[in-house]
Amino acid sequence: MNKADMKVYRERLIALRARLRGDVDNLANATLKKSRSEANGDLSSMPIHMADIGSDNFEQEFSLSLMESEEGIIGRIEQAMERIEEGTYGQCEECGVRIPKARLNAIPYTTLCVKCAADSEQG
Ligand SMILES: [Zn+2]
């Protein structure tokens, strides 16, 4: 992966982290305001939806990954950013193959190729 690509993914990671942090705040706020919002039918305090980040694929993968805590994902984003600094971003942590861009576009903070991710999910 060249430096220009790295820069693109770094910016995505930063944007994603900012959004997740915002969502964590929004969720906290939403919980606090919940009873009032429900009474008013006010949806403006709902967490920001993900539609504008990217593809359907991204959304699917992202919803799956939401089973992890947002803090956990933020940690992985920061790891990925360190890997960009080291120049190892985009390589599978497990087997060392290049992770396809389609996958990085879907989950920019992933550190495993599809095969290794599937293996680790199966235990
Ligand atoms: Zn792998």
XYZ file of C-alpha atoms and ligand atoms in Angstrom:
124
model
C 0.000 0.000 0.000
C 1.444 3.376 -0.966
C 1.566 6.504 1.134
C -1.342 8.160 -0.643
C -3.522 5.133 0.144
C -2.331 5.112 3.730
C -3.314 8.751 4.033
C -6.815 8.026 2.738
C -7.328 5.234 5.257
C -5.816 7.276 8.050
C -8.345 10.024 7.372
C -11.145 7.479 7.313
C -10.019 6.060 10.622
C -9.860 9.514 12.165
C -13.328 10.341 10.857
C -14.711 7.031 12.053
C -13.192 7.458 15.503
C -14.603 10.977 15.775
C -17.994 9.661 14.776
C -17.896 6.799 17.251
C -16.843 9.147 20.019
C -19.681 11.435 19.022
C -22.041 8.490 19.077
C -20.893 7.453 22.515
C -21.703 10.976 23.686
C -24.972 11.000 21.779
C -25.966 7.683 23.300
C -25.282 9.027 26.763
C -27.255 12.143 25.963
C -30.003 10.128 24.348
C -30.316 8.029 27.484
C -30.541 11.130 29.636
C -33.073 12.772 27.351
C -34.910 9.603 26.494
C -38.129 10.078 28.406
C -38.493 13.659 27.217
C -37.662 12.788 23.608
C -40.099 9.929 23.544
C -42.829 12.129 24.929
C -42.192 14.744 22.246
C -41.608 12.245 19.452
C -38.315 14.052 18.871
C -35.882 11.952 16.869
C -33.146 14.565 16.628
C -31.318 13.119 19.622
C -31.056 9.699 18.018
C -27.501 8.521 17.344
C -26.228 9.554 13.931
C -26.900 6.854 11.388
C -24.063 5.465 9.334
C -25.525 5.898 5.862
C -23.198 8.676 4.796
C -19.952 6.880 5.673
C -19.872 4.479 2.756
C -21.237 1.490 0.953
C -23.954 -0.976 1.879
C -21.167 -3.402 2.492
C -19.699 -1.051 5.040
C -23.048 -0.736 6.768
C -23.563 -4.477 6.914
C -20.128 -5.152 8.285
C -20.410 -2.206 10.577
C -23.688 -3.380 12.089
C -22.124 -6.740 12.719
C -19.134 -5.145 14.339
C -21.416 -3.065 16.548
C -21.787 -6.224 18.600
C -18.438 -5.126 19.947
C -18.437 -2.177 22.280
C -17.791 1.179 20.687
C -14.852 1.652 23.007
C -13.421 -1.623 21.717
C -13.742 -0.438 18.141
C -12.106 2.889 18.994
C -9.205 0.898 20.432
C -8.911 -1.064 17.194
C -9.057 2.148 15.172
C -6.148 3.502 17.201
C -4.227 0.266 16.646
C -4.844 0.564 12.930
C -3.557 4.125 12.985
C -0.387 2.922 14.700
C -0.020 0.316 11.968
C -0.273 3.088 9.390
C 2.582 4.874 11.172
C 4.610 1.657 11.164
C 3.755 1.001 7.528
C 2.191 -2.386 8.287
C -1.394 -1.262 7.744
C -3.261 -3.400 5.235
C -1.344 -6.568 6.037
C -3.025 -9.458 7.791
C -1.737 -9.699 11.355
C -2.114 -13.466 11.265
C -0.791 -14.646 7.902
C 0.778 -11.462 6.478
C -1.125 -11.356 3.187
C -2.322 -8.034 1.838
C -5.863 -7.371 2.967
C -7.986 -6.519 -0.102
C -8.982 -2.875 -0.330
C -12.634 -3.851 -0.590
C -12.317 -5.250 2.918
C -10.419 -2.259 4.244
C -13.088 -0.038 2.740
C -15.699 -2.033 4.626
C -13.801 -2.255 7.923
C -10.910 0.209 7.868
C -9.739 -0.899 11.321
C -9.546 -4.609 10.526
C -6.202 -6.319 11.081
C -7.129 -9.704 9.605
C -7.798 -10.918 6.077
C -11.196 -12.481 5.362
C -9.864 -16.013 5.794
C -8.159 -15.376 9.140
C -11.154 -13.391 10.406
C -13.415 -16.317 9.512
C -11.009 -18.725 11.213
C -10.935 -16.666 14.383
C -14.727 -16.367 14.426
C -14.984 -20.131 14.261
C -12.714 -20.317 17.260
Zn -4.730 -13.700 7.107
